JSON list of C-alpha atoms in Angstrom, two decimals:
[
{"chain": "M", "resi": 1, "resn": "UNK", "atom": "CA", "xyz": [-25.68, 19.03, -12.60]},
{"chain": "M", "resi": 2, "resn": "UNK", "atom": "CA", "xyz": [-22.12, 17.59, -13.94]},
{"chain": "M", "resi": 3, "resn": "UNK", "atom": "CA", "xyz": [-20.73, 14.05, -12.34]},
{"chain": "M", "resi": 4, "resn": "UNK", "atom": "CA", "xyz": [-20.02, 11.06, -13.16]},
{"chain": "M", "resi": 5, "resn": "UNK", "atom": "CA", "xyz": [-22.73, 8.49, -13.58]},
{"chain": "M", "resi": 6, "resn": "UNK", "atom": "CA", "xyz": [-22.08, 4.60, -13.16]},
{"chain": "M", "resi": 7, "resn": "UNK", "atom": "CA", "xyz": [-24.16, 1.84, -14.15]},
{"chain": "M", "resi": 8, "resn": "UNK", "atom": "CA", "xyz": [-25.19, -0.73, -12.90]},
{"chain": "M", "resi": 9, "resn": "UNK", "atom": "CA", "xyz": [-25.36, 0.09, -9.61]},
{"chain": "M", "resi": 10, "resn": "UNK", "atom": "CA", "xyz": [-25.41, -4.06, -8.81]},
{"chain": "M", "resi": 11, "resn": "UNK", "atom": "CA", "xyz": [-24.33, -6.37, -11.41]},
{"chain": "M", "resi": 12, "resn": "UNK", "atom": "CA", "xyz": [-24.17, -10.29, -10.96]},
{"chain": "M", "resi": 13, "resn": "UNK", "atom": "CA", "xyz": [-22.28, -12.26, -13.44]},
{"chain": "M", "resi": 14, "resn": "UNK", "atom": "CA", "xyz": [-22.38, -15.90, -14.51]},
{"chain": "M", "resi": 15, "resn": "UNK", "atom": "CA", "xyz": [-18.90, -17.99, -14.36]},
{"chain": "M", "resi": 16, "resn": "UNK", "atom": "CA", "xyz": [-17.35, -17.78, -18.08]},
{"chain": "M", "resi": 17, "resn": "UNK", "atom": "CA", "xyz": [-19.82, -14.62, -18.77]},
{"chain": "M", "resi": 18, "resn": "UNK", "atom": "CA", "xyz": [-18.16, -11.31, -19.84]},
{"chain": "M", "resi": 19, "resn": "UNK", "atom": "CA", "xyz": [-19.76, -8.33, -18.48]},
{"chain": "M", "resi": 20, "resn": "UNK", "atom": "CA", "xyz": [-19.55, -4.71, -18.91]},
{"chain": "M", "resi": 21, "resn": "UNK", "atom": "CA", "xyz": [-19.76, -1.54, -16.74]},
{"chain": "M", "resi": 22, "resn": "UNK", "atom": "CA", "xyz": [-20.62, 1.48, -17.86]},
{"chain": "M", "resi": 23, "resn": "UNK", "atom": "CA", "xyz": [-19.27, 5.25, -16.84]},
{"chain": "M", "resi": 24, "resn": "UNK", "atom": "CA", "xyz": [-20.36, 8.74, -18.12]},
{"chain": "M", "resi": 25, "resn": "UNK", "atom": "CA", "xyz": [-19.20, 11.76, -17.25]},
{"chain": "M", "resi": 26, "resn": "UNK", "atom": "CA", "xyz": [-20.29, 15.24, -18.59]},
{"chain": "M", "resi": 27, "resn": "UNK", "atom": "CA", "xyz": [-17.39, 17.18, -16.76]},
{"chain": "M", "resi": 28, "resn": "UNK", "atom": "CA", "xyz": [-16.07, 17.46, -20.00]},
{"chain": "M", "resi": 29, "resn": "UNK", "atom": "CA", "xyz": [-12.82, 16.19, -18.21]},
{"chain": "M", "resi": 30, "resn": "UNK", "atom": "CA", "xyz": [-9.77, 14.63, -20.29]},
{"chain": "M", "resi": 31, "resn": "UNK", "atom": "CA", "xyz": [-8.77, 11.92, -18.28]},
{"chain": "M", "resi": 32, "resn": "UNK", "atom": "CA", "xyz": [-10.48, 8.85, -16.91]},
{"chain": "M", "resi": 33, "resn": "UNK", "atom": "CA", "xyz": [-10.07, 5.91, -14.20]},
{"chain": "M", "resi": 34, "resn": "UNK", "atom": "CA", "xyz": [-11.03, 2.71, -13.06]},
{"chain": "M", "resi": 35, "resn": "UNK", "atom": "CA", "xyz": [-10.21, 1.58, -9.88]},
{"chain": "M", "resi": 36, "resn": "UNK", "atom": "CA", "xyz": [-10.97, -1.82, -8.06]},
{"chain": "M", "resi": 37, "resn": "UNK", "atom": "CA", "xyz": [-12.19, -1.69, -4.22]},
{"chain": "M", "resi": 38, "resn": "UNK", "atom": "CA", "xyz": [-11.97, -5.23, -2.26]},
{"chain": "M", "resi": 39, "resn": "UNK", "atom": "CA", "xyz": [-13.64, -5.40, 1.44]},
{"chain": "M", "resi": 40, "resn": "UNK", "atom": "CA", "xyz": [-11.57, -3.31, 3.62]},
{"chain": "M", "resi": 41, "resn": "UNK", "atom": "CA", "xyz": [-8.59, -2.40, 1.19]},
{"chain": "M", "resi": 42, "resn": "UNK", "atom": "CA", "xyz": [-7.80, 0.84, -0.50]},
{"chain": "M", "resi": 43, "resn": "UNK", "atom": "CA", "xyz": [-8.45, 1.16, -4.58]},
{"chain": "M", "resi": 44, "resn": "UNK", "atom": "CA", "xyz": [-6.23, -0.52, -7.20]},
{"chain": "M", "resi": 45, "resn": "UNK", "atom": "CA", "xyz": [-5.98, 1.32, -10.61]},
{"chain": "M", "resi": 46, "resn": "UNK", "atom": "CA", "xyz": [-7.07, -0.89, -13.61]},
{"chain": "M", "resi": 47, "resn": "UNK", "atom": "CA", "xyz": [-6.97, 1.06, -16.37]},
{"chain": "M", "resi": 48, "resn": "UNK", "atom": "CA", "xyz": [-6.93, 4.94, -17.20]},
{"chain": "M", "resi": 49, "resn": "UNK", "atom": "CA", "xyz": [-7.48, 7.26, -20.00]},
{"chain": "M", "resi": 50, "resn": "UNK", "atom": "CA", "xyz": [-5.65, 10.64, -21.11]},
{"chain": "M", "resi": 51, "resn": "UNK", "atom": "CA", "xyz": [-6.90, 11.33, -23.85]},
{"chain": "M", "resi": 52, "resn": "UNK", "atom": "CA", "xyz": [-10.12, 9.87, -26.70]},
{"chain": "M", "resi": 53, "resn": "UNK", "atom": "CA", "xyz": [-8.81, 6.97, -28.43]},
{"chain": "M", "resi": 54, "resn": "UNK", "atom": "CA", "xyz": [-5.99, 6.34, -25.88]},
{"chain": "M", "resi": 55, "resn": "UNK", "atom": "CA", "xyz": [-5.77, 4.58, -22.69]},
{"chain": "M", "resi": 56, "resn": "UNK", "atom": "CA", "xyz": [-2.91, 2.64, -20.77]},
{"chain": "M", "resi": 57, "resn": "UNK", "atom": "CA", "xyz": [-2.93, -0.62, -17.93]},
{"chain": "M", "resi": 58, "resn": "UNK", "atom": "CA", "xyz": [-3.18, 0.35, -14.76]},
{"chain": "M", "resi": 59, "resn": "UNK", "atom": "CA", "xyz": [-1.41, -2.11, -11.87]},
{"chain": "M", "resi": 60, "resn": "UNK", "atom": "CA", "xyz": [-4.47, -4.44, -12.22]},
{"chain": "M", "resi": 61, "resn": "UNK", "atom": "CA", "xyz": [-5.23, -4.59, -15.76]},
{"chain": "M", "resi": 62, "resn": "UNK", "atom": "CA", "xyz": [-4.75, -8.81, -16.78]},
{"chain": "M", "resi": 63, "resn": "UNK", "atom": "CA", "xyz": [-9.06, -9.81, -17.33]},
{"chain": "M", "resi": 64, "resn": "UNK", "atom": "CA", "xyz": [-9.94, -6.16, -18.35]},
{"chain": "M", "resi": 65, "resn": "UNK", "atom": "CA", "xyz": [-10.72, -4.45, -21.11]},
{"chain": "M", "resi": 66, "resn": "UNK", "atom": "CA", "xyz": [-11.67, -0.79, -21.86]},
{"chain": "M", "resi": 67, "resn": "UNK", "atom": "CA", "xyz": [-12.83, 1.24, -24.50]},
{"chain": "M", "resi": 68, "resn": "UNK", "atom": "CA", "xyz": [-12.28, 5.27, -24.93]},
{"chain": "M", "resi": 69, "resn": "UNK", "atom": "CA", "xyz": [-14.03, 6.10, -28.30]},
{"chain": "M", "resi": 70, "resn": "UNK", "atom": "CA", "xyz": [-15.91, 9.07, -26.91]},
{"chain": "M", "resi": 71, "resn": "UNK", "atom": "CA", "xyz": [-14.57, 11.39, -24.32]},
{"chain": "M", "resi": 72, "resn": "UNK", "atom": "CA", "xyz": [-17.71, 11.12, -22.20]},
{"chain": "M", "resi": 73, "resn": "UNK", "atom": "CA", "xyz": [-17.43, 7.47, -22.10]},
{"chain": "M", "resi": 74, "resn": "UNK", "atom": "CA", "xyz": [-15.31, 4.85, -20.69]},
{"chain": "M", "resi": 75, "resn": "UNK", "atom": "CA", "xyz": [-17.04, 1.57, -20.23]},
{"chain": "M", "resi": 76, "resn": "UNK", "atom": "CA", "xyz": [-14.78, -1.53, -18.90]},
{"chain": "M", "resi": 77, "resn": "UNK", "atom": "CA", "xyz": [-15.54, -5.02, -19.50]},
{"chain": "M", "resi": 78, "resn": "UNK", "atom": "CA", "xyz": [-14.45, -7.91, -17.20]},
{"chain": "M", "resi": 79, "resn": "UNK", "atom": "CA", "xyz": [-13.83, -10.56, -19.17]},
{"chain": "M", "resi": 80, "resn": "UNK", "atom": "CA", "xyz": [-14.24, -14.33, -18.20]},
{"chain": "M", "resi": 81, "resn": "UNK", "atom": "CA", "xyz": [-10.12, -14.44, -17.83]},
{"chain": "M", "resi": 82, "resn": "UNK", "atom": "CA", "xyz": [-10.68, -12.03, -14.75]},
{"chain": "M", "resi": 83, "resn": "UNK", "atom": "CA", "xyz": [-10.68, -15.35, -11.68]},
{"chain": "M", "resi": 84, "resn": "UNK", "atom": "CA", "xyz": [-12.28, -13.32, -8.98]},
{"chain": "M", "resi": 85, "resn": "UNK", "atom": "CA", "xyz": [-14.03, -10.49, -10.30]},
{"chain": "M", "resi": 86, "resn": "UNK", "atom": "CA", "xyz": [-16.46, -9.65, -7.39]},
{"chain": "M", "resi": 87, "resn": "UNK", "atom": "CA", "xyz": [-15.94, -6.63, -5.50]},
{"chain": "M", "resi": 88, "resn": "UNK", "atom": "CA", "xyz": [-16.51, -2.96, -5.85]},
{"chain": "M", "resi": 89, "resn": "UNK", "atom": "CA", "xyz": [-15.63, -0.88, -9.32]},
{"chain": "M", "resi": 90, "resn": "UNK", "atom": "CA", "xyz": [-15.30, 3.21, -9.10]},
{"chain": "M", "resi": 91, "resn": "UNK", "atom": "CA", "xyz": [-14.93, 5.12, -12.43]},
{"chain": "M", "resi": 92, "resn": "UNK", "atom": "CA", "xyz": [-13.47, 8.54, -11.74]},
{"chain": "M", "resi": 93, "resn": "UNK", "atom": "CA", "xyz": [-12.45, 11.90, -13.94]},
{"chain": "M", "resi": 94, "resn": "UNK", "atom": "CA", "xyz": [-9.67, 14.48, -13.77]},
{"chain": "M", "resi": 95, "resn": "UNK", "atom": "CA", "xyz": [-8.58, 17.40, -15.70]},
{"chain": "M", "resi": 96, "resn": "UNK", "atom": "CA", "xyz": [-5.24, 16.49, -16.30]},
{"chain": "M", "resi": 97, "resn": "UNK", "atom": "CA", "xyz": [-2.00, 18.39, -15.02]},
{"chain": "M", "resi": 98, "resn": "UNK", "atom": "CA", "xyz": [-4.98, 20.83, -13.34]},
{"chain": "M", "resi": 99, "resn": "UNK", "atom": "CA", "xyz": [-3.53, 21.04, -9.79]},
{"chain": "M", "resi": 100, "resn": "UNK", "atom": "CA", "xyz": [-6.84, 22.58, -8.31]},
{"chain": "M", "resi": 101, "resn": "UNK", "atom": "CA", "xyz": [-9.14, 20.77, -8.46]},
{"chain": "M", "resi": 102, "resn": "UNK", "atom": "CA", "xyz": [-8.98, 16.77, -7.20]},
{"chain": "M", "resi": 103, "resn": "UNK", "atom": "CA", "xyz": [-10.81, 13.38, -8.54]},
{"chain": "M", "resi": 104, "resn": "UNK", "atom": "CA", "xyz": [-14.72, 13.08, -9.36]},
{"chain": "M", "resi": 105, "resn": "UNK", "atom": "CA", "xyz": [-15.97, 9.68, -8.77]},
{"chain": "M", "resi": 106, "resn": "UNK", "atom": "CA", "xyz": [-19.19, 7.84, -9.78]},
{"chain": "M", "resi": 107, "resn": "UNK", "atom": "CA", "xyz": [-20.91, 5.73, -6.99]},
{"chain": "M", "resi": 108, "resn": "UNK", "atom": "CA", "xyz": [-19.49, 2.49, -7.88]},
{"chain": "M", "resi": 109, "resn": "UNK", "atom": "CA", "xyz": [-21.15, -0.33, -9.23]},
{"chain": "M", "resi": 110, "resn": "UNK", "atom": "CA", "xyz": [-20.67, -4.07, -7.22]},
{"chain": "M", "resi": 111, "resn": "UNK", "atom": "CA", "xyz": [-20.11, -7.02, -9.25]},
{"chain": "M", "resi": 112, "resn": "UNK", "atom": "CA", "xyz": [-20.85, -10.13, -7.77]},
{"chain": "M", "resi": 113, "resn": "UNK", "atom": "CA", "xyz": [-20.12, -13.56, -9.53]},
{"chain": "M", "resi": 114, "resn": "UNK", "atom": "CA", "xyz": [-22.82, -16.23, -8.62]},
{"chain": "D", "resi": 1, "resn": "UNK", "atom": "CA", "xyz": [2.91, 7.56, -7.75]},
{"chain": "D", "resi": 2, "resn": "UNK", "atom": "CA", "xyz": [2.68, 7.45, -4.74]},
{"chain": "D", "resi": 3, "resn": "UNK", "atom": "CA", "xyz": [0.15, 5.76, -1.70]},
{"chain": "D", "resi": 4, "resn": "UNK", "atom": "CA", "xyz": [-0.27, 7.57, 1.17]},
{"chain": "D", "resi": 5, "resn": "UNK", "atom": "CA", "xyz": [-0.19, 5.33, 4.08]},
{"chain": "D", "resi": 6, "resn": "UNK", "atom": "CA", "xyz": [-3.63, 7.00, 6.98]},
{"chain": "D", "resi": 7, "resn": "UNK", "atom": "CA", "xyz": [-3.54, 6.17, 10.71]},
{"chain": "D", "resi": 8, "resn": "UNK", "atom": "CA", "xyz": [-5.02, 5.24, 12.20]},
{"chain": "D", "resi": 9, "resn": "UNK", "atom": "CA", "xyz": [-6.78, 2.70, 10.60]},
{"chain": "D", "resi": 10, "resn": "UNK", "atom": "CA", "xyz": [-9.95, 3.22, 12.38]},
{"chain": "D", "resi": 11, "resn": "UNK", "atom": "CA", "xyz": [-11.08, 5.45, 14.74]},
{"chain": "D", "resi": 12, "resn": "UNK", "atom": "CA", "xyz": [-14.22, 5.73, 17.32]},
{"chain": "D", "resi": 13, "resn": "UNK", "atom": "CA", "xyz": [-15.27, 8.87, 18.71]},
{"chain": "D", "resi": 14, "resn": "UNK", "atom": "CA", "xyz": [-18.48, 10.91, 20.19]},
{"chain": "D", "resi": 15, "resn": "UNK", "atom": "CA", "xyz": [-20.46, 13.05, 18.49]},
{"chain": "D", "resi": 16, "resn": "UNK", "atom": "CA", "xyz": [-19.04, 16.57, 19.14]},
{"chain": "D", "resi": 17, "resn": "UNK", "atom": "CA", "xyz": [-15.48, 15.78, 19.62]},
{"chain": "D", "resi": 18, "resn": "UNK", "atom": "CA", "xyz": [-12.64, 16.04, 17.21]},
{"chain": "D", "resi": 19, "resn": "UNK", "atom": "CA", "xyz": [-11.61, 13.34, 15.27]},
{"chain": "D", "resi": 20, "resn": "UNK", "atom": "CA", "xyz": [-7.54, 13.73, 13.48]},
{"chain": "D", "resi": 21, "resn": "UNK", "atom": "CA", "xyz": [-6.26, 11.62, 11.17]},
{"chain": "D", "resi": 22, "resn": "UNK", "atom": "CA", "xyz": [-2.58, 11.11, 9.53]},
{"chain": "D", "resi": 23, "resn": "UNK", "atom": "CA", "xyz": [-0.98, 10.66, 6.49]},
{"chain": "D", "resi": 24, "resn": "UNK", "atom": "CA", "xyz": [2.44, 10.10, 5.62]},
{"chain": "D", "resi": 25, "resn": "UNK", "atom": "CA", "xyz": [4.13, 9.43, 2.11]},
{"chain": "D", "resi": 26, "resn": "UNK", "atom": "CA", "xyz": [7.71, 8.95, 1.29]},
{"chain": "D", "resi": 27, "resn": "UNK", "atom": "CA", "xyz": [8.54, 10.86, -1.65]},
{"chain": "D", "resi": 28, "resn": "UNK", "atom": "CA", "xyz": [8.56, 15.19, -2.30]},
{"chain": "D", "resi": 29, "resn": "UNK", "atom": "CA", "xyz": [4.91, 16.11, -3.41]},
{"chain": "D", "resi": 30, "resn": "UNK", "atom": "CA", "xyz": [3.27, 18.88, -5.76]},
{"chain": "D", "resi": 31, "resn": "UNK", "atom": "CA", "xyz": [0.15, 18.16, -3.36]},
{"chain": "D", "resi": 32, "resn": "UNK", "atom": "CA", "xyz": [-1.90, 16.39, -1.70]},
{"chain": "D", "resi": 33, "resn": "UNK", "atom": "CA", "xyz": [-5.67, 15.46, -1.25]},
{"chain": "D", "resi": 34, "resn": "UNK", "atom": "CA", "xyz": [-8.00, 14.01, 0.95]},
{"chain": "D", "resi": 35, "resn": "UNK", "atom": "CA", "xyz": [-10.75, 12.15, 0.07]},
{"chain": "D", "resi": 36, "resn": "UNK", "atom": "CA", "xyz": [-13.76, 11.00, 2.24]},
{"chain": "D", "resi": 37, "resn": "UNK", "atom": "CA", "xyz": [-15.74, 7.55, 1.07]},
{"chain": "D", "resi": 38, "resn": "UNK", "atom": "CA", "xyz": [-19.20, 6.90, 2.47]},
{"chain": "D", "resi": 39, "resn": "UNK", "atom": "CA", "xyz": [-20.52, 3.09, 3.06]},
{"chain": "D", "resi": 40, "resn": "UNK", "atom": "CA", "xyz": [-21.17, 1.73, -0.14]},
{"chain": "D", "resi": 41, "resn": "UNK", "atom": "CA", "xyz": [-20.58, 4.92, -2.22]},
{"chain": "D", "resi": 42, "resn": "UNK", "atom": "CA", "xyz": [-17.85, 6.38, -4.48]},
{"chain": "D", "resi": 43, "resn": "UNK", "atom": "CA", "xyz": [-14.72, 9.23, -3.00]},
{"chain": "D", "resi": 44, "resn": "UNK", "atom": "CA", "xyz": [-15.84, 12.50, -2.37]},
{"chain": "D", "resi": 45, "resn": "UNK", "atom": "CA", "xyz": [-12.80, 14.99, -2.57]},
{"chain": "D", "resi": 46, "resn": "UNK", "atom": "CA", "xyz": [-12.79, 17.02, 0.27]},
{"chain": "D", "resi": 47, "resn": "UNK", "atom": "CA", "xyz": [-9.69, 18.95, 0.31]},
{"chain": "D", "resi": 48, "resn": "UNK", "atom": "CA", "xyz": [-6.44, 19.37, -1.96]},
{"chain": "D", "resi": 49, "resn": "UNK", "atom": "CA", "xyz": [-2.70, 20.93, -0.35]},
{"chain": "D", "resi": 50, "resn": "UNK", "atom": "CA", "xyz": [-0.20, 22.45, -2.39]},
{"chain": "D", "resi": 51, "resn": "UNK", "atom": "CA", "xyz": [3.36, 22.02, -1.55]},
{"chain": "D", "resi": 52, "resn": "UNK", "atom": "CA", "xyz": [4.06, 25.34, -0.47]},
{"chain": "D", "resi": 53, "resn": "UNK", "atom": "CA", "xyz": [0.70, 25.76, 1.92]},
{"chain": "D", "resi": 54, "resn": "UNK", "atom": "CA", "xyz": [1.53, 24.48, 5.59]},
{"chain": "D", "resi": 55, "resn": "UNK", "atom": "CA", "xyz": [-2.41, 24.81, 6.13]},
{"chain": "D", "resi": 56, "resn": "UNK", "atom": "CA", "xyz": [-5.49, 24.98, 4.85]},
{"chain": "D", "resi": 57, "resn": "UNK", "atom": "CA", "xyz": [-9.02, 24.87, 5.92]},
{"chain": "D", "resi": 58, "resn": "UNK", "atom": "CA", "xyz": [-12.50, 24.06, 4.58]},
{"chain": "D", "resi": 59, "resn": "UNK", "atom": "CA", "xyz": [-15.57, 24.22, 6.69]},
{"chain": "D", "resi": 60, "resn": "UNK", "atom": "CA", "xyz": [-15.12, 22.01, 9.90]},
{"chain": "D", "resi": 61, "resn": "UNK", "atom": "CA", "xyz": [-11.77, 20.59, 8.07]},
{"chain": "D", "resi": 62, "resn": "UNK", "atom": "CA", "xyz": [-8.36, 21.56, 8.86]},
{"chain": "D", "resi": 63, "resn": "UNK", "atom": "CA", "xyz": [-5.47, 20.44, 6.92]},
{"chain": "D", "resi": 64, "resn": "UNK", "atom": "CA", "xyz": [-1.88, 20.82, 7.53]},
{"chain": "D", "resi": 65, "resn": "UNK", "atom": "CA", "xyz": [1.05, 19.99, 5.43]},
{"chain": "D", "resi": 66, "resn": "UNK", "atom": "CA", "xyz": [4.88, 19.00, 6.77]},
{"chain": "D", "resi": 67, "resn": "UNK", "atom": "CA", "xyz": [6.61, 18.53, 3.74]},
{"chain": "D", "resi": 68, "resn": "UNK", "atom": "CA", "xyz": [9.82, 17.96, 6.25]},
{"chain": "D", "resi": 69, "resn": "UNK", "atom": "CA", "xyz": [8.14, 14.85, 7.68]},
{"chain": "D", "resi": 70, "resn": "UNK", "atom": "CA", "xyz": [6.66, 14.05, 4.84]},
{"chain": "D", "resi": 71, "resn": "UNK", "atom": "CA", "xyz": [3.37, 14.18, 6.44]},
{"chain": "D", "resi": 72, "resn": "UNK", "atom": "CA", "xyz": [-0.33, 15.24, 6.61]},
{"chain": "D", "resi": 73, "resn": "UNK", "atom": "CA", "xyz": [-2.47, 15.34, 9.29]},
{"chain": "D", "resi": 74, "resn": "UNK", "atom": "CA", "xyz": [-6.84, 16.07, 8.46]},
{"chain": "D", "resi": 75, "resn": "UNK", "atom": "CA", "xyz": [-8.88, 17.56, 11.40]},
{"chain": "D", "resi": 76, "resn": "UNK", "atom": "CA", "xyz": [-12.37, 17.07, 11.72]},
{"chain": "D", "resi": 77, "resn": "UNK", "atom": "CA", "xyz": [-13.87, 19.44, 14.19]},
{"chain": "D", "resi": 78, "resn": "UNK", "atom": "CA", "xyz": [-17.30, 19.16, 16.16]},
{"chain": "D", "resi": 79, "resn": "UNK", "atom": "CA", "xyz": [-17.63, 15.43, 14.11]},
{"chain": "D", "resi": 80, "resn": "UNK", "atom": "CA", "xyz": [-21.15, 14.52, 13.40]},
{"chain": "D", "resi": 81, "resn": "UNK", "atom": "CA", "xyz": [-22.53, 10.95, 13.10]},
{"chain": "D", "resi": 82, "resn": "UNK", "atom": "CA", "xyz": [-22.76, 12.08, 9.01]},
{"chain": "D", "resi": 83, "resn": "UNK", "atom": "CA", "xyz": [-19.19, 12.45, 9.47]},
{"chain": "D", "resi": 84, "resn": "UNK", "atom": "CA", "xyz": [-19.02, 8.34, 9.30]},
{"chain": "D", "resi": 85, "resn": "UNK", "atom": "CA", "xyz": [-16.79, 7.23, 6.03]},
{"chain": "D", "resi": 86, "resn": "UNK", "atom": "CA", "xyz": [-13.42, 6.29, 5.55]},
{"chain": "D", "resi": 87, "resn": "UNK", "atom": "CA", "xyz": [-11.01, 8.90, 4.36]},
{"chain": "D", "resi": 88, "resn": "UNK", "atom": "CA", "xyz": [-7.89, 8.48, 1.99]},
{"chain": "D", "resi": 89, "resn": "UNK", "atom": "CA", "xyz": [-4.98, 10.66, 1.44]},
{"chain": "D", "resi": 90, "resn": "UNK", "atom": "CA", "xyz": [-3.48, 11.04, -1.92]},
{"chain": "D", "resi": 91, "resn": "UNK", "atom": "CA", "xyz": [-0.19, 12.28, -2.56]},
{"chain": "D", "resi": 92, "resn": "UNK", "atom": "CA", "xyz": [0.46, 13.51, -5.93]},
{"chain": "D", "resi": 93, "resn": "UNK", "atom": "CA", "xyz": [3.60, 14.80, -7.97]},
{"chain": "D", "resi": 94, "resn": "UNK", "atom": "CA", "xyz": [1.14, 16.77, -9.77]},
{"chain": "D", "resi": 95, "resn": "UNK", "atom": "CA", "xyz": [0.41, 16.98, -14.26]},
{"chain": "D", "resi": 96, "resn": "UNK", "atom": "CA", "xyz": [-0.86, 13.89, -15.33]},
{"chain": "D", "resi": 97, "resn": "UNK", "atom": "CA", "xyz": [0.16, 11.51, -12.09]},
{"chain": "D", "resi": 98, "resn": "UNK", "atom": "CA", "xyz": [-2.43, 8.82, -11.11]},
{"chain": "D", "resi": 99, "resn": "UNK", "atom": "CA", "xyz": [-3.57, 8.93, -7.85]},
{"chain": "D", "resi": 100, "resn": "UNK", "atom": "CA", "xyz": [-2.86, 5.81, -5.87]},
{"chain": "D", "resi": 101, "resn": "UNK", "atom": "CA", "xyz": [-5.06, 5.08, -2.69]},
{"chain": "D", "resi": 102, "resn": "UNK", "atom": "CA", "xyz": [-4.17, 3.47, 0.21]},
{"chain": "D", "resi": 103, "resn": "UNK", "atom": "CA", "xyz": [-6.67, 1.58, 3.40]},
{"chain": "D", "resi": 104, "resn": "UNK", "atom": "CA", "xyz": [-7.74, 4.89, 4.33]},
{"chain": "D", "resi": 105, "resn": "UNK", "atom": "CA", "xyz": [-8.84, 5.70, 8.15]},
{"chain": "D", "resi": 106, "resn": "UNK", "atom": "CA", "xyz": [-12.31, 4.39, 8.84]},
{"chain": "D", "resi": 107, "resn": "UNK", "atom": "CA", "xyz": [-13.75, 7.16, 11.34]},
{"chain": "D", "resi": 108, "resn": "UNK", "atom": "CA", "xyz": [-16.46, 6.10, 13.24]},
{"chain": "D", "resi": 109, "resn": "UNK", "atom": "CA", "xyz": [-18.45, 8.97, 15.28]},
{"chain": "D", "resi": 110, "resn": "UNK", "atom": "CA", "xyz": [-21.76, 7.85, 18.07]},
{"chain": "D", "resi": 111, "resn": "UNK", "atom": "CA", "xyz": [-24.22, 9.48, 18.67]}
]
C-alpha cells in the first residue's frame, strides 16, 4: 500500500542533543511538509518541499533543518538551537497544483526533551 | 494561505445523532478540505470542495460550500463513537498553496 511512513514513532532527546526524524513516502508525490502540533493547537508549517533538491522555511523554521536529496525522503533535524522542541511532528505529501486530491500524512512522531 | 477558523471548538454528542461543524475563512478560495485527526495520530483527508460545488457528500459526510459567507459547514450523520477526532478545515487558493491549519473542532460522540 502507498503512505507516508514516519519514524520514530516516540523520540526523547537530551538538552544540547540534535535529533532527527525521519519521513518516507512512496506516493511518488512532488511536494513535502512538516508541520508542528502543540497540545490543543492546530499545526504550524516548518518547512516544505516542491521539488528534489529544493525546499523553503515554513512560519516555524528558526532550530530546523531539512534535507530533500531524494524525492521519497524528507528527514528534519531539530537542532539543539530549537528551546522547546517537545511536542508532536506530522510529515505530509501533496501532488502539487493537483486540486483533487488533498494532504497524506504520516502518523506523527512525539519528541519529548528529558 | 489561509487558516480556516472551526466552531465550535468542541462538541459532545450521543451516539446516533448528528454532529455539524463550521468553518469560515476570509479570503476567495479554489477549495476547500476537511480533515479529520484521531488521538495521537496524523490528518486523515476526508473531503475536498471546489469553488463552484455548493455541496458535496461522502458516505455519512455532507459538505456544503457558501462562498458568499465565506463559509463551510461538515455534517456528520448517525455519528459513531469511532467518529471521535478533531477535524480541521483547510482553505486553499489552489496550485502549489500550503495548507495552513487552524484548532480544529474536537467532536466528542458517547456511547
Amino acid at each position: 500500500d502507498g503512505g507516508i511512513t514516519q519514524s520514530p514513532k516516540y523520540l526523547f532527546r537530551k538538552e544540547g542533543q540534535n535529533v532527527t526524524l525521519s519521513c518516507e513516502q512512496n506516493l511518488n508525490h512532488d511536494a513535502m511538509y512538516w508541520y508542528r502540533q502543540d497540545p490543543g493547537q492546530g499545526l504550524r508549517l516548518i518547512y516544505y518541499s516542491q521539488i528534489v533538491n529544493d525546499f523553503q522555511k515554513g512560519d516555524i523554521a528558526e532550530g530546523y533543518s531539512v534535507s530533500r536529496e531524494k524525492k521519497e525522503s524528507f528527514p528534519l533535524t531539530v537542532t539543539s538551537a530549537q528551546k522547546n522542541p517537545t511536542a508532536f511532528y506530522l510529515c505530509a505529501s501533496s501532488i502539487p497544483g493537483h486540486t483533487n486530491y488533498g494532504y497524506t500524512f504520516g502518523s506523527g512522531t512525539r519528541l519529548t526533551v528529558v | 494561505s489561509q487558516q480556516g477558523e472551526e466552531d465550535p471548538q468542541a462538541l459532545s454528542i450521543q451516539e446516533g445523532e448528528n454532529a455539524t461543524m463550521n468553518c469560515s475563512y476570509k479570503t476567495s478560495i479554489n477549495n476547500l478540505q476537511w480533515y479529520r485527526q484521531n488521538s495521537g495520530r496524523g490528518l486523515v483527508h476526508l473531503i475536498l470542495i471546489r469553488s463552484n460545488e455548493r455541496e458535496k457528500h461522502s458516505g455519512r459526510l455532507r459538505v456544503t460550500l457558501d462562498t458568499s459567507k465565506k463559509s463551510s459547514s461538515l455534517l456528520i450523520t448517525a455519528s459513531r463513537a469511532a467518529d471521535t477526532a478533531s477535524y480541521f478545515c483547510a482553505p486553499s487558493q489552489g496550485g502549489s498553496e500550503k495548507l495552513v491549519f487552524g484548532k480544529g473542532t474536537k467532536l466528542t460522540v458517547n456511547p
